[in-house]
Every structure is written in C-alpha cells, then in structure tokens.
CSV table of C-alpha atoms in Angstrom, one decimal:
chain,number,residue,atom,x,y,z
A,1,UNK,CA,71.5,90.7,100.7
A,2,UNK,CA,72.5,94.0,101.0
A,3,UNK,CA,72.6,94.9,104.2
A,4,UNK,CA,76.2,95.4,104.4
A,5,UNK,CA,77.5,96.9,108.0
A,6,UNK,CA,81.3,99.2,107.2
A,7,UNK,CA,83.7,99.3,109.7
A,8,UNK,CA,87.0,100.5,110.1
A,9,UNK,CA,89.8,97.8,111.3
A,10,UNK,CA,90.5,97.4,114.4
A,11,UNK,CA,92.5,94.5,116.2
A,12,UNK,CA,89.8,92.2,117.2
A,13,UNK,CA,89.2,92.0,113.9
A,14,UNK,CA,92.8,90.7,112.6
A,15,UNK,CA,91.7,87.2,112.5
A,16,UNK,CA,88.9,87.5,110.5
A,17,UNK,CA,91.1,89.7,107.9
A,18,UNK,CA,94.2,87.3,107.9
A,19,UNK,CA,91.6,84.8,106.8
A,20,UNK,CA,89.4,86.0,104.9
A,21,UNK,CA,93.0,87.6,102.6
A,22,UNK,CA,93.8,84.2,102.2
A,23,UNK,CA,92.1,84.7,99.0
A,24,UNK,CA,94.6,87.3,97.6
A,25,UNK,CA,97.8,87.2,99.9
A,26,UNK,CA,97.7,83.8,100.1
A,27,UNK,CA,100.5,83.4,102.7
A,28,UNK,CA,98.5,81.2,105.1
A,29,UNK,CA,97.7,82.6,108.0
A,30,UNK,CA,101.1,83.5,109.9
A,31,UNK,CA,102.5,84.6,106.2
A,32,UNK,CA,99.4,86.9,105.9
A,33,UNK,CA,99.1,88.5,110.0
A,34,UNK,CA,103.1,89.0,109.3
A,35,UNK,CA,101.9,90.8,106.0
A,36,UNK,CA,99.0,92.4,107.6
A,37,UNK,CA,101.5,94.2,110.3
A,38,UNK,CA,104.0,95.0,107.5
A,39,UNK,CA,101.9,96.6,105.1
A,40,UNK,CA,99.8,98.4,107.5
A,41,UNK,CA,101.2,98.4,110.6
A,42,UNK,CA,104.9,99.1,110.0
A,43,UNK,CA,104.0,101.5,107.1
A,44,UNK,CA,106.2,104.7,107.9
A,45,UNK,CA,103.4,107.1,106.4
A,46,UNK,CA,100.3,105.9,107.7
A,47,UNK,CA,98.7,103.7,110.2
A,48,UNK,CA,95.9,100.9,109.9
A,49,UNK,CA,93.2,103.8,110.5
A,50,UNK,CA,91.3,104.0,107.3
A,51,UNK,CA,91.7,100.3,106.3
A,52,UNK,CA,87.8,99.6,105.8
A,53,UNK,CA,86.0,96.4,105.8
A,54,UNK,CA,82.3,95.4,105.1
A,55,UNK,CA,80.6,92.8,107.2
A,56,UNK,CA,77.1,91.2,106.7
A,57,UNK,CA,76.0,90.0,110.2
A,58,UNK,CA,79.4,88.4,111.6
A,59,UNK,CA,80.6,87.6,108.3
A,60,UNK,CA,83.7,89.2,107.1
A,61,UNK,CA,82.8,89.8,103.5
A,62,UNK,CA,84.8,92.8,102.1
A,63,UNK,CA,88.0,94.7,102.7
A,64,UNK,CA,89.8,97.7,101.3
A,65,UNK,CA,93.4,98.2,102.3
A,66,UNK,CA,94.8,101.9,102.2
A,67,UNK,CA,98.2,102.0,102.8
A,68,UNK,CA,100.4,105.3,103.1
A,69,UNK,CA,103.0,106.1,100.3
A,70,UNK,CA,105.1,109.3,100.5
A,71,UNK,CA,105.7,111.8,98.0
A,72,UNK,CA,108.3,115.0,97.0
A,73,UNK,CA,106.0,117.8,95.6
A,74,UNK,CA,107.7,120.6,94.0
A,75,UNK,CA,107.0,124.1,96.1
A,76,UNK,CA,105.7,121.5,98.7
A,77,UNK,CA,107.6,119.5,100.5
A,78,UNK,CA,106.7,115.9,101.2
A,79,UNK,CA,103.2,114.8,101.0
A,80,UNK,CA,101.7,111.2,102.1
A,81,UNK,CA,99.0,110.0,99.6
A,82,UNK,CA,97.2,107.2,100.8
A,83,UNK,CA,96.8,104.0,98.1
A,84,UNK,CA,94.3,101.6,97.7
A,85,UNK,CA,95.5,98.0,97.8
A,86,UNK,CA,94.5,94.7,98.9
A,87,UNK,CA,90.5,95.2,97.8
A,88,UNK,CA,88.8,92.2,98.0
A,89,UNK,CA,85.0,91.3,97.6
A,90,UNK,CA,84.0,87.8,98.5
A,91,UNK,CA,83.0,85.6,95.6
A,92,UNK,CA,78.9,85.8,96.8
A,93,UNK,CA,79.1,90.0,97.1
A,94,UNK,CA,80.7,90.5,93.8
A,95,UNK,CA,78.5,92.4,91.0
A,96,UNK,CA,76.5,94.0,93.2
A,97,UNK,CA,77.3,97.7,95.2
A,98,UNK,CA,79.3,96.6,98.1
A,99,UNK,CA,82.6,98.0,96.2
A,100,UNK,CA,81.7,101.2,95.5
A,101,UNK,CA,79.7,102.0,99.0
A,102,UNK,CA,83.2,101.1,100.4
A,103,UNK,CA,85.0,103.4,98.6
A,104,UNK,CA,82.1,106.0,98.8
A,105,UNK,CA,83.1,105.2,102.6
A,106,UNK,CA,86.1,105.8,102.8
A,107,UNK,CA,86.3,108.9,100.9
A,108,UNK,CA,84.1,110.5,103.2
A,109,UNK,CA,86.4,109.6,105.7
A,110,UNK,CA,89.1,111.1,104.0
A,111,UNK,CA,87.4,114.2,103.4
A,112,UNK,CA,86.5,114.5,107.0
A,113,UNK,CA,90.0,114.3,107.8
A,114,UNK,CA,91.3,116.5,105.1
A,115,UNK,CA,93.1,114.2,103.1
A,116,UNK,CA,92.9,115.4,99.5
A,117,UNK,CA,93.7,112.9,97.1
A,118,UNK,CA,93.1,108.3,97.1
A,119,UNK,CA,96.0,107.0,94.9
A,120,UNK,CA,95.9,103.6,93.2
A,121,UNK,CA,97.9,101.4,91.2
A,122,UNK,CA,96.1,98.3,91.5
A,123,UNK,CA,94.7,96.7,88.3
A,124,UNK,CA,90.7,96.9,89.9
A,125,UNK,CA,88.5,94.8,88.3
A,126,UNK,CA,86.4,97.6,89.0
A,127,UNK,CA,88.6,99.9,87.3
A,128,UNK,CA,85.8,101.1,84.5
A,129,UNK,CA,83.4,101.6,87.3
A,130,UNK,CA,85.9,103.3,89.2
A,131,UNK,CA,86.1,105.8,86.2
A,132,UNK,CA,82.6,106.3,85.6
A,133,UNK,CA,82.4,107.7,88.9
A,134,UNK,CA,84.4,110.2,89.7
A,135,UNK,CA,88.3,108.4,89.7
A,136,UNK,CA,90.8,110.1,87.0
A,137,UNK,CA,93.3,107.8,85.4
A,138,UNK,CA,96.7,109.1,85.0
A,139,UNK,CA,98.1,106.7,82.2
A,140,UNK,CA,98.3,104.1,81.4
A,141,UNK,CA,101.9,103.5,80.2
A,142,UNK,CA,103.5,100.8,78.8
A,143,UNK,CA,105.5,97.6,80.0
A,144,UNK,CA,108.2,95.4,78.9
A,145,UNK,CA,108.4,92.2,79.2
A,146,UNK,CA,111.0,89.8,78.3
A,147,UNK,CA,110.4,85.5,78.3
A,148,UNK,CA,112.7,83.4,79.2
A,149,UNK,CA,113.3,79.8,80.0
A,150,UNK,CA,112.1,79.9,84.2
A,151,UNK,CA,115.6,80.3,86.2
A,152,UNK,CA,115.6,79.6,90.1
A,153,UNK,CA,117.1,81.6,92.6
A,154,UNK,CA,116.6,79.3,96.0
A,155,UNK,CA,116.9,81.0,99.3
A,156,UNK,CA,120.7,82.4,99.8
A,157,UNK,CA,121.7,81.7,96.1
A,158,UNK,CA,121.1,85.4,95.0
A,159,UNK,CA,123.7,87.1,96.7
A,160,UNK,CA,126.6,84.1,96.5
A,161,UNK,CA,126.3,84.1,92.7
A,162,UNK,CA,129.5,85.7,91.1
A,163,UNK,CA,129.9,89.4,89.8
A,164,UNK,CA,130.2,90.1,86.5
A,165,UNK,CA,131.4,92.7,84.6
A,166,UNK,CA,128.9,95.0,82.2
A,167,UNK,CA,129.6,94.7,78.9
A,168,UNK,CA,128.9,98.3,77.6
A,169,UNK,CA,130.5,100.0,80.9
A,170,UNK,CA,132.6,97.7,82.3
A,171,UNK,CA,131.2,98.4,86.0
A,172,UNK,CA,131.0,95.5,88.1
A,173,UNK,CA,127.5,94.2,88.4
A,174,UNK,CA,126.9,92.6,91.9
A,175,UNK,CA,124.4,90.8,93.1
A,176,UNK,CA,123.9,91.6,97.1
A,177,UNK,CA,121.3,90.1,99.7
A,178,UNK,CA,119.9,93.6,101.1
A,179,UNK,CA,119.5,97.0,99.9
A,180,UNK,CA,122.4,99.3,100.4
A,181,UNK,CA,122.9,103.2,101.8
A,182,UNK,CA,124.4,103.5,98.5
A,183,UNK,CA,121.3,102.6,96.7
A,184,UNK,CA,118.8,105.7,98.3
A,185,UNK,CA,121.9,107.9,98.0
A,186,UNK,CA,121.9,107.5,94.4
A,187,UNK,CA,118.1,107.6,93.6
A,188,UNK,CA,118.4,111.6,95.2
A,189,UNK,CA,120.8,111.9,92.4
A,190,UNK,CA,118.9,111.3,90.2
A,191,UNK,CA,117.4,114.6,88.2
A,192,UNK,CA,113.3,114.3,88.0
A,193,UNK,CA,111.2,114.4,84.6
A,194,UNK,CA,108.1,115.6,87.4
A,195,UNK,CA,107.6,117.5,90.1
A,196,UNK,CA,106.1,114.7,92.4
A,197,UNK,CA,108.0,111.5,92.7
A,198,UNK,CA,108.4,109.1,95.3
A,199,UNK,CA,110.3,109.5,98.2
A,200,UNK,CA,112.9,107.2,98.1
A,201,UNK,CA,115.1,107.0,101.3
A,202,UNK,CA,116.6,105.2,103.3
A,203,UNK,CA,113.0,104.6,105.6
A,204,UNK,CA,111.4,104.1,102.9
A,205,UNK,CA,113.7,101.1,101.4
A,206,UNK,CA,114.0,99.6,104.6
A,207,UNK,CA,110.2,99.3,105.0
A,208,UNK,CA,109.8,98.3,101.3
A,209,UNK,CA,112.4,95.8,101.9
A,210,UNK,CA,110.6,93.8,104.7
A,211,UNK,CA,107.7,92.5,103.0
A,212,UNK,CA,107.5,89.1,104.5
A,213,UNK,CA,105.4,87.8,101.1
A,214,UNK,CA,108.1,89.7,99.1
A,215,UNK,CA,111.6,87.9,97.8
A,216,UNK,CA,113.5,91.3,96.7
A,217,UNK,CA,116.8,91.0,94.5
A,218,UNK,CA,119.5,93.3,94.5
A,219,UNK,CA,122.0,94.4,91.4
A,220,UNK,CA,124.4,97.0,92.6
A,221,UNK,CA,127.4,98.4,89.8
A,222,UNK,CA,130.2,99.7,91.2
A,223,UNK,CA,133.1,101.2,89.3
A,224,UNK,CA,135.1,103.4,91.9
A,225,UNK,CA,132.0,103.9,93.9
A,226,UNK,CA,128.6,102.5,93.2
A,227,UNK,CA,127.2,103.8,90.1
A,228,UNK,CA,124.0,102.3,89.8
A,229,UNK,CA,121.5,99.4,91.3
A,230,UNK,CA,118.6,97.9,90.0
A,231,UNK,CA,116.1,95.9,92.5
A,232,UNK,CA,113.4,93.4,91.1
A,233,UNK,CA,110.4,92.0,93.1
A,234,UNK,CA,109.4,88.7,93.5
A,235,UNK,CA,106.0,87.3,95.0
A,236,UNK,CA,107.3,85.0,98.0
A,237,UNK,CA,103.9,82.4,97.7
A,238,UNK,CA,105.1,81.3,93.9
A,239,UNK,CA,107.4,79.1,92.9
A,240,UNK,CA,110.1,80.0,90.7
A,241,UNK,CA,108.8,78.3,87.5
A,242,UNK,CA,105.1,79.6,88.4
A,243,UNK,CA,103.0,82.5,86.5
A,244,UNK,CA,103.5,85.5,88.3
A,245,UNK,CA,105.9,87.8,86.9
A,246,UNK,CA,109.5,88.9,87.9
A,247,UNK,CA,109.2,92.9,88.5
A,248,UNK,CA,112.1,95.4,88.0
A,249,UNK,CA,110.8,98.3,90.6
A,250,UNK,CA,113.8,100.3,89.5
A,251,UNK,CA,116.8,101.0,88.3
A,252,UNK,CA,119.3,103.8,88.5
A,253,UNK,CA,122.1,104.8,87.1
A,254,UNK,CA,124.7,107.1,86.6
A,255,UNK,CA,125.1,106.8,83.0
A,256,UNK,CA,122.9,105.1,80.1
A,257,UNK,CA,126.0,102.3,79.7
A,258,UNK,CA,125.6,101.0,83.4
A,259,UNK,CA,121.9,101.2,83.5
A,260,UNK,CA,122.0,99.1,80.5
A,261,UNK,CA,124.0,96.8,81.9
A,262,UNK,CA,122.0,96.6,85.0
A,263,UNK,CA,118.9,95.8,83.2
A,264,UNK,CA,121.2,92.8,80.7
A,265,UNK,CA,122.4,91.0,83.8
A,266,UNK,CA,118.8,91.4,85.7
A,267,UNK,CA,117.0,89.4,82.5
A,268,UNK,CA,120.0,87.0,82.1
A,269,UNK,CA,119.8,86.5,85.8
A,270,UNK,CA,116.2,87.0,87.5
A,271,UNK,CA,114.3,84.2,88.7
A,272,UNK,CA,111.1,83.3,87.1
A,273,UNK,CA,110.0,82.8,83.4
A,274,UNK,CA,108.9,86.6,82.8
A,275,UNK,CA,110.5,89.8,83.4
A,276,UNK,CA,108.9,92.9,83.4
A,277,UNK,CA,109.1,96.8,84.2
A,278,UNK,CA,107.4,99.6,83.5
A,279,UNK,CA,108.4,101.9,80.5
A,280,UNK,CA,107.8,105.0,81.5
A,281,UNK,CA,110.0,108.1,82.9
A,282,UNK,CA,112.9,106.6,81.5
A,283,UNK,CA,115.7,108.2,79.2
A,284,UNK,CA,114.8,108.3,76.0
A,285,UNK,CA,118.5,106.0,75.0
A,286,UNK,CA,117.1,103.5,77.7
A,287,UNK,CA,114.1,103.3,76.4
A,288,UNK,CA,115.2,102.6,72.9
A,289,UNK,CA,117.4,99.8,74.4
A,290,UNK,CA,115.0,97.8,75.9
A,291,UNK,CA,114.8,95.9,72.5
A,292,UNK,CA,118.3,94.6,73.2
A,293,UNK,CA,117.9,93.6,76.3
A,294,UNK,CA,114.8,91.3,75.5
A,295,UNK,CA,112.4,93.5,76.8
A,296,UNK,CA,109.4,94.0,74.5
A,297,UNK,CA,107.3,97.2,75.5
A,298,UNK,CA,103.7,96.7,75.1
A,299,UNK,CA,102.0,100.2,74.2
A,300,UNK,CA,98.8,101.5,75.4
A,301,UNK,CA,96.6,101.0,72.4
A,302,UNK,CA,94.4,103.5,73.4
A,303,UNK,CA,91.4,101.4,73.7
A,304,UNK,CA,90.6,100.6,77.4
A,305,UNK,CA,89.3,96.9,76.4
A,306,UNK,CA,93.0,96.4,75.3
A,307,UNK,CA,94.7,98.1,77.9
A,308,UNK,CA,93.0,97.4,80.8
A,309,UNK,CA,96.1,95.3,82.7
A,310,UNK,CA,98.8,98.0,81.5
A,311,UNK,CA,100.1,100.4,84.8
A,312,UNK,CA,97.9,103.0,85.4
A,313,UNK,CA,97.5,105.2,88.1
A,314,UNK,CA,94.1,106.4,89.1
A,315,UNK,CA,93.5,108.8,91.7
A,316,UNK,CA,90.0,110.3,93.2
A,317,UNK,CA,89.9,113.7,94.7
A,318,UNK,CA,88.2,113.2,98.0
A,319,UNK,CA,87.2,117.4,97.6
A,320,UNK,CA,89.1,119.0,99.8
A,321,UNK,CA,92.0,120.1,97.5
A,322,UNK,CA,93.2,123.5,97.5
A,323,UNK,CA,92.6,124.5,93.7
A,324,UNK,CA,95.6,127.0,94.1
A,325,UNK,CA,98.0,124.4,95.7
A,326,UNK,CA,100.3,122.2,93.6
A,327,UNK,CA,98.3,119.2,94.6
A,328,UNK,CA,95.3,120.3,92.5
A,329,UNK,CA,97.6,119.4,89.2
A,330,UNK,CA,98.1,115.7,90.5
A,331,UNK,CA,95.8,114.6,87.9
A,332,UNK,CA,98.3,115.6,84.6
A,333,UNK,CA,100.3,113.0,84.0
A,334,UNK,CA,103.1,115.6,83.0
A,335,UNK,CA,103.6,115.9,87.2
A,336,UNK,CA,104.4,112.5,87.8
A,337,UNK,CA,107.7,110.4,88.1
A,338,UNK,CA,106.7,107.2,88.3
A,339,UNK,CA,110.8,105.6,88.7
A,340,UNK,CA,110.7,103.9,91.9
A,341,UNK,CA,107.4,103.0,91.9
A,342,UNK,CA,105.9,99.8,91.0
A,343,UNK,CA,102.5,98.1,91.9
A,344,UNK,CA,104.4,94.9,92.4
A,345,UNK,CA,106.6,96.8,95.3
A,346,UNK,CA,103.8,97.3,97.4
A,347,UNK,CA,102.6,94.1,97.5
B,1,UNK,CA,77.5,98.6,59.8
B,2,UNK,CA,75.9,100.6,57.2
B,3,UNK,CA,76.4,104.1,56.9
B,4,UNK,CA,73.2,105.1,58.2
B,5,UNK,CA,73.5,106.1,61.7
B,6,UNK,CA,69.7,106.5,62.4
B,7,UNK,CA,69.3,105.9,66.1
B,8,UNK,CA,66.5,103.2,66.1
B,9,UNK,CA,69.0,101.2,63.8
B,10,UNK,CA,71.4,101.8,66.5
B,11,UNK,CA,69.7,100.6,69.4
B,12,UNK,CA,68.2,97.7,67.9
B,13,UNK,CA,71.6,96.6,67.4
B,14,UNK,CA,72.9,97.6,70.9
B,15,UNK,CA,69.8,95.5,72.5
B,16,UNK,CA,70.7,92.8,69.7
B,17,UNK,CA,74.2,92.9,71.2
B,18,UNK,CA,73.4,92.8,75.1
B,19,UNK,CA,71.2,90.0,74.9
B,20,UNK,CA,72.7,87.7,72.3
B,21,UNK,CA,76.4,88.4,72.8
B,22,UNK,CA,76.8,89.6,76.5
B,23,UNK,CA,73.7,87.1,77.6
B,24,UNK,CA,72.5,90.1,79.3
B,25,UNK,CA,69.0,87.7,80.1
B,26,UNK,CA,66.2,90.1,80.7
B,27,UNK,CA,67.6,93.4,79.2
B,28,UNK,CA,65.1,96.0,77.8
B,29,UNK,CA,65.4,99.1,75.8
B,30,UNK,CA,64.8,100.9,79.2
B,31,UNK,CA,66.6,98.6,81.7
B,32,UNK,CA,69.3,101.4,83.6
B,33,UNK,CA,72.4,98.6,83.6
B,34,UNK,CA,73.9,99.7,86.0
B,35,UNK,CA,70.9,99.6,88.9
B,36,UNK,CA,69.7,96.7,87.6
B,37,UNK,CA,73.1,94.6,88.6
B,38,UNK,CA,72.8,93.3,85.3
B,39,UNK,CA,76.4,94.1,84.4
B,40,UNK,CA,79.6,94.4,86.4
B,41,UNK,CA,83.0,95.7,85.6
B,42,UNK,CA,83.8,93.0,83.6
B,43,UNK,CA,81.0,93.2,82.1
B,44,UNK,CA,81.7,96.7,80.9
B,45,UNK,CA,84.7,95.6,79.9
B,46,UNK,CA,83.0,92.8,77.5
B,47,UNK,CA,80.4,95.3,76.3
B,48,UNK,CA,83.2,97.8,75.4
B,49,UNK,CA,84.6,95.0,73.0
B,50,UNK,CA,81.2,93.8,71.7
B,51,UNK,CA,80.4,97.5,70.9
B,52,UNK,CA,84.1,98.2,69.4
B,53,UNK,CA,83.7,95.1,67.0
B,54,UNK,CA,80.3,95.4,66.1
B,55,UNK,CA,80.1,99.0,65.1
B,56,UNK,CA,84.3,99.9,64.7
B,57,UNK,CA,84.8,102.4,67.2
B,58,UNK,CA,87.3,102.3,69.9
B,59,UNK,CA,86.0,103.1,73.6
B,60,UNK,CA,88.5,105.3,75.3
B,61,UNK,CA,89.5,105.8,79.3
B,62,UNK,CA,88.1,109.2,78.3
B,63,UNK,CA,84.7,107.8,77.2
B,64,UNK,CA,83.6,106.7,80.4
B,65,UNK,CA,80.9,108.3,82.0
B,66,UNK,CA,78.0,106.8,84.4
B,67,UNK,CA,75.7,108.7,81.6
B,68,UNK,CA,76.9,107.0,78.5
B,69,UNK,CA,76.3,104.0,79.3
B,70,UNK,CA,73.3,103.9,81.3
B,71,UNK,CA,70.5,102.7,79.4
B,72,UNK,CA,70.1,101.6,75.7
B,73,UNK,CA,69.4,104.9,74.3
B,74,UNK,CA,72.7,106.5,76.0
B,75,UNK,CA,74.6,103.6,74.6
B,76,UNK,CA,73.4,104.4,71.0
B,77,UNK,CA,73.7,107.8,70.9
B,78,UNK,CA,77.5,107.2,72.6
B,79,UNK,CA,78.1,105.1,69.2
B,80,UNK,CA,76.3,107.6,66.7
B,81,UNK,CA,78.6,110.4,68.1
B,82,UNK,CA,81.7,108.2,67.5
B,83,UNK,CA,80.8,107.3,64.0
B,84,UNK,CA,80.4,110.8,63.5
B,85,UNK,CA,84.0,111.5,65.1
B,86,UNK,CA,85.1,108.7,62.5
B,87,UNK,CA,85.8,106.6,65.5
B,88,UNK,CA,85.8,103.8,64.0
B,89,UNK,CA,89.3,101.2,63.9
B,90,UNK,CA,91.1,99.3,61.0
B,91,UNK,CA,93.4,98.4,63.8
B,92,UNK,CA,93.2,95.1,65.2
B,93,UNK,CA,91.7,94.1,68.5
B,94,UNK,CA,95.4,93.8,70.2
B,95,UNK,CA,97.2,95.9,71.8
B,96,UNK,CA,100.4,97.4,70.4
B,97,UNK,CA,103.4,95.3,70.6
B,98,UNK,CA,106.2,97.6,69.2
C-alpha cells in the first residue's frame, strides 16, 4: 500500500493530471488541461518543473501543484516564492504518509535548487500536520463576509450594467469587462504596511486575469482620472446561486470615501449569495467601515479548532536561507502585505 | 475537571477521550498516533476540540509540535502544563464574530 513511486510532471503525463483534477478543478477535461496550461504553464514566475505527483504502479494517485508568485522585498528587489496549490490525495491514499513524503519531496528539490522558502495559502486539510513538522504559520487573519439574497451576473452582463455614482465620494463606480493599465498603475501607488508585498503589474494582472475556471469582475472609480478599482473572483464551475463564495482580491483607492464606495457597490452588486474579503492590511477607517457595508469580520479566536478555514499563510523554509538576508524575516507577520493577494485569485 | 492535575488522572482521561469520543478503535496508553495511522489531520483537528472541551484549554497554532502529541503521556503532560498556564476557556467554542 505504500509503495508510492514520486515523479515530477512532465507532458506525457497531462492526461492522467487533467483527470485525475477532476476531483478539485472540476472543469471537465478541456476546462481543466486549459487550467492546467494557465496555472502552470503560462505562469510568468515559474514553470511546471517542481509540480510533483505520486503514482502507485500506473495509477495516478497524488499531486502537488507549485505555482510561482512574485514578490517586492524591501533592500531586495523582486523575489519569486513558489506556492503550494492544487494538492490532492485520492480518496484510498488519504490518512496515511503519501502527503507529507510529497512535500518532504519537493522540498528537497527546492533545497537542491536553492530555493529558500514554500509559500501557501491553501486551507490544507493537512494544515496541523503541516505545522507539526516544520511549516510556520503567518496568521491567520480575519474575513468578512456579507449574505445576501444570490444575484446573477450571466456572461456579458457585468460590464453593460450602468455606472453609478458613490455615495460618500461621488466618483463614478464603473463596472468594466477587463482589467485596466489604470488599475496596476494605481496599486504602485499605493504606500506598503510591509516590506514584501506582491508584485502587482501589469504581467502579473494579465496572467491573473486569464484563468479559464475564473469569472473576474471589475469596479473601476473614476473622478478626473481613475481613483480606485476593486476586482472580485468568481469560481467559473458554480452557478451563481451555488455555495462557493464571491471574493474581493482587492481593492484600491485613493482616498477612504472611494474605497468605500467601491466595496458598497461590489456587495450591492456581486454575483453569488456570499461576499467575502480578507480583513487584513487595510486602513484602519476601512476597516472600521466594513460594518456598513454588510461585511461582518470573523476574528481569529485564537484557538486553531476554530480558526482552521480563516486565511493564513504558512510557509516552510526549505534551509537554504541566508540568515543575514531580508528573506530570513519572512516568517513575522509584521513583513507582509497581504492587499492583492487572495487564495481565491490563484485558483 | 477537578483541580487535581495528577498525571495518571490525566491520561486516563485522555485514553477515555480517544477511544470513546474520537473512536480511536485500538488505542493504548503507548500507541505513537501518529505512526500508527490511527489519526489524520482531521483527526487532530477533532482531538484538539475533544481535549479543549473536556479539560478547558484552548490549543493554539503555537501548540503544535510532532512531540506533544505523540503518545498518551505527551498528550497529558501537554494539558497539565496548560492548566498550569490557566489555559483553560470561559469563551465559547466559536469563533469571534465582532
């Protein structure tokens, strides 16, 4: 039973991943080869090489996606991280060791390539074993959520509805199909509560923005120039009235009256029953206004039987991190700006 | 739970706990969980909130350790030191909605 053979990916294996991800991605099989060539293949930071699966005999039977995420370190430039994502054990293996010899795996693979640090936002059922050996968790942080009744958005809809004007800053609020120049241009604007955030451009939002299980929907405020844009994620294999969650990735603004604004028409407007972004990094004002928008933060409590499905980050040091280098500090959560990212936008 | 924290107290009710509320089928004083395959992740996760409610301590992120929970005896010495730390809750089991 456990005479697992690990492998990296390579393409003679892409049929046996596109079905055996059925389980998670659940696009069918051309929605999941089309996501298994954007996540991984079209990645801008990092190519398919350290995606890892397990195999007993001919029988696909584990897989752990790393895909590359890119990152502004203070004093050090721009640094890609690799993530964990799209980990999946088949039903029969689960329990057992399989997981963790993957990852035990993979990190040797790292280390032998000098790659310092494996990021990941997922919410791993493995998560407390993950922290009992050797992972650090950086969080976790809270999320709001706001309930509504379920609103559609069908395919086109988003950007014909009308604009309105925000009610605290009188910008026009505008929903639009695509991401916009604009949009990257302002998130550089922005001034950083850490010194490693995610890099944000224009690369990076067209990559994001081409996730063929994704539905992405764009707010953009303009008030003699743009001033602010929010964008909210959307699982493409749920209906509109189905349980998954509508995410706001992020949300920038010039001043606290347009964000506010942006975030009032995204609830009023979003499709789905739930809303929900993470509460972290933000301004203290918009933090306190999420309450009036609808949006009711859930806190960490503290107890990790409670908080277990609240964002975290945890990250494992692979070994080969220069103790005198600013990424030896990655595990403080004082270094981290988390606006822009969202687990929900990388999937 | 009493005040005493004597340890055999302890791990009779840890053993009480995996067997009869986590249906941990098999489990000894010296059984290493996590070799034996007996529990999982979720399983931690469910042992965390058995432990929490039964003895009214709160098991943090910064708990874990492959040590503490290895075995019976780790498992009750992990409570003792955490009814020592005054650990223990009046919060309710729910996380905190503000």
């Amino acid at each position: 039973m456990n005479d697992y053979r690990i492998t990296t990916y390579e393409p003679r294996h892409r049929g046996a991943v596109v079905e055996f991800q059925q389980m998670l991605w659940q696009g069918g099989a051309a929605g999941n080869s089309a996501y298994l060539d954007w996540k991984f293949g079209a990645n801008p930071y990092l190519d398919d090489r350290y995606v890892t699966l397990a195999w007993q005999e001919s029988e696909l039977v584990g897989m752990l996606g790393v895909f590359g995420s890119c990152w502004e370190v203070d004093g050090h430039g721009r640094v890609m991280l690799p993530c964990l994502a799209d980990t999946v054990v088949a039903p029969a293996h689960r329990g057992g060791p399989l997981f963790g010899r993957m990852l035990e795996w993979l990190v040797e693979r790292l280390r032998a390539d000098e790659v310092p640090w494996l990021l990941d936002f997922g919410d791993q059922p493995a998560g407390p074993a993950m922290l009992m050996s050797g992972w650090t968790a950086v969080g976790p942080w809270p999320v709001a959520v706001a309930e509504r009744e379920v609103l559609g958005s069908g395919e086109g809809e988003w950007s014909a509805r009308e604009a309105v004007r925000g009610s605290r800053s009188g910008a026009t609020i505008t929903p639009v199909a695509t991401s916009l120049p604009e949009m990257p241009a302002l998130a550089a604007e922005t001034r950083s509560r850490g010194s490693v955030r995610v890099v944000r451009d224009e690369e990076y939002f067209r990559w994001r923005s081409r996730n063929p299980l994704a539905r992405y929907f764009h707010l953009v405020a303009e008030e003699q120039g743009t001033v602010g844009y929010l964008i909210a994620h959307r699982t493409a294999v749920d209906t509109d009235d189905g349980p998954t969650p509508t995410t706001i990735v992020e949300c920038e603004a010039l001043d606290d009256d347009v964000w506010r604004d942006l975030v009032e028409a995204a609830v009023a407007t979003l499709p789905g029953k739930v809303v929900t972004m993470w509460v972290r990094d933000l301004a203290p004002a918009r933090e306190q206004s999420l309450a009036s928008l609808g949006l009711s933060p859930t806190r960490p409590s503290g107890r990790l039987s409670q908080d277990i499905h609240l964002p975290k980050l945890v990250m494992r040091s692979t070994g080969v991190v220069d103790d005198a280098g600013p990424l030896a500090t990655l595990t403080s959560p004082d270094v981290w700006d988390m606006r822009g990212v969202s687990g929900r936008g990388w999937r | 739970m009493s005040g005493s924290h004597d340890v055999q107290d302890v791990a009779r009710t840890v053993l009480d706990c995996l067997r009869n509320k986590l249906f941990l089928d098999g489990v000894t004083a010296d059984t290493h969980l996590i070799e034996s395959g007996l529990i999982d992740s979720v399983g931690f996760i469910r042992m965390f909130v058995v432990l929490e409610e039964e003895f009214g301590i709160e098991v943090t992120a910064r708990d874990l350790s492959l040590e503490r929970f290895q075995n019976v005896g780790s498992i009750s010495r992990f409570v003792i030191e955490k009814l020592a730390e005054g650990g223990g809750s009046d919060k309710p089991a729910e996380a905190v909605r503000a």
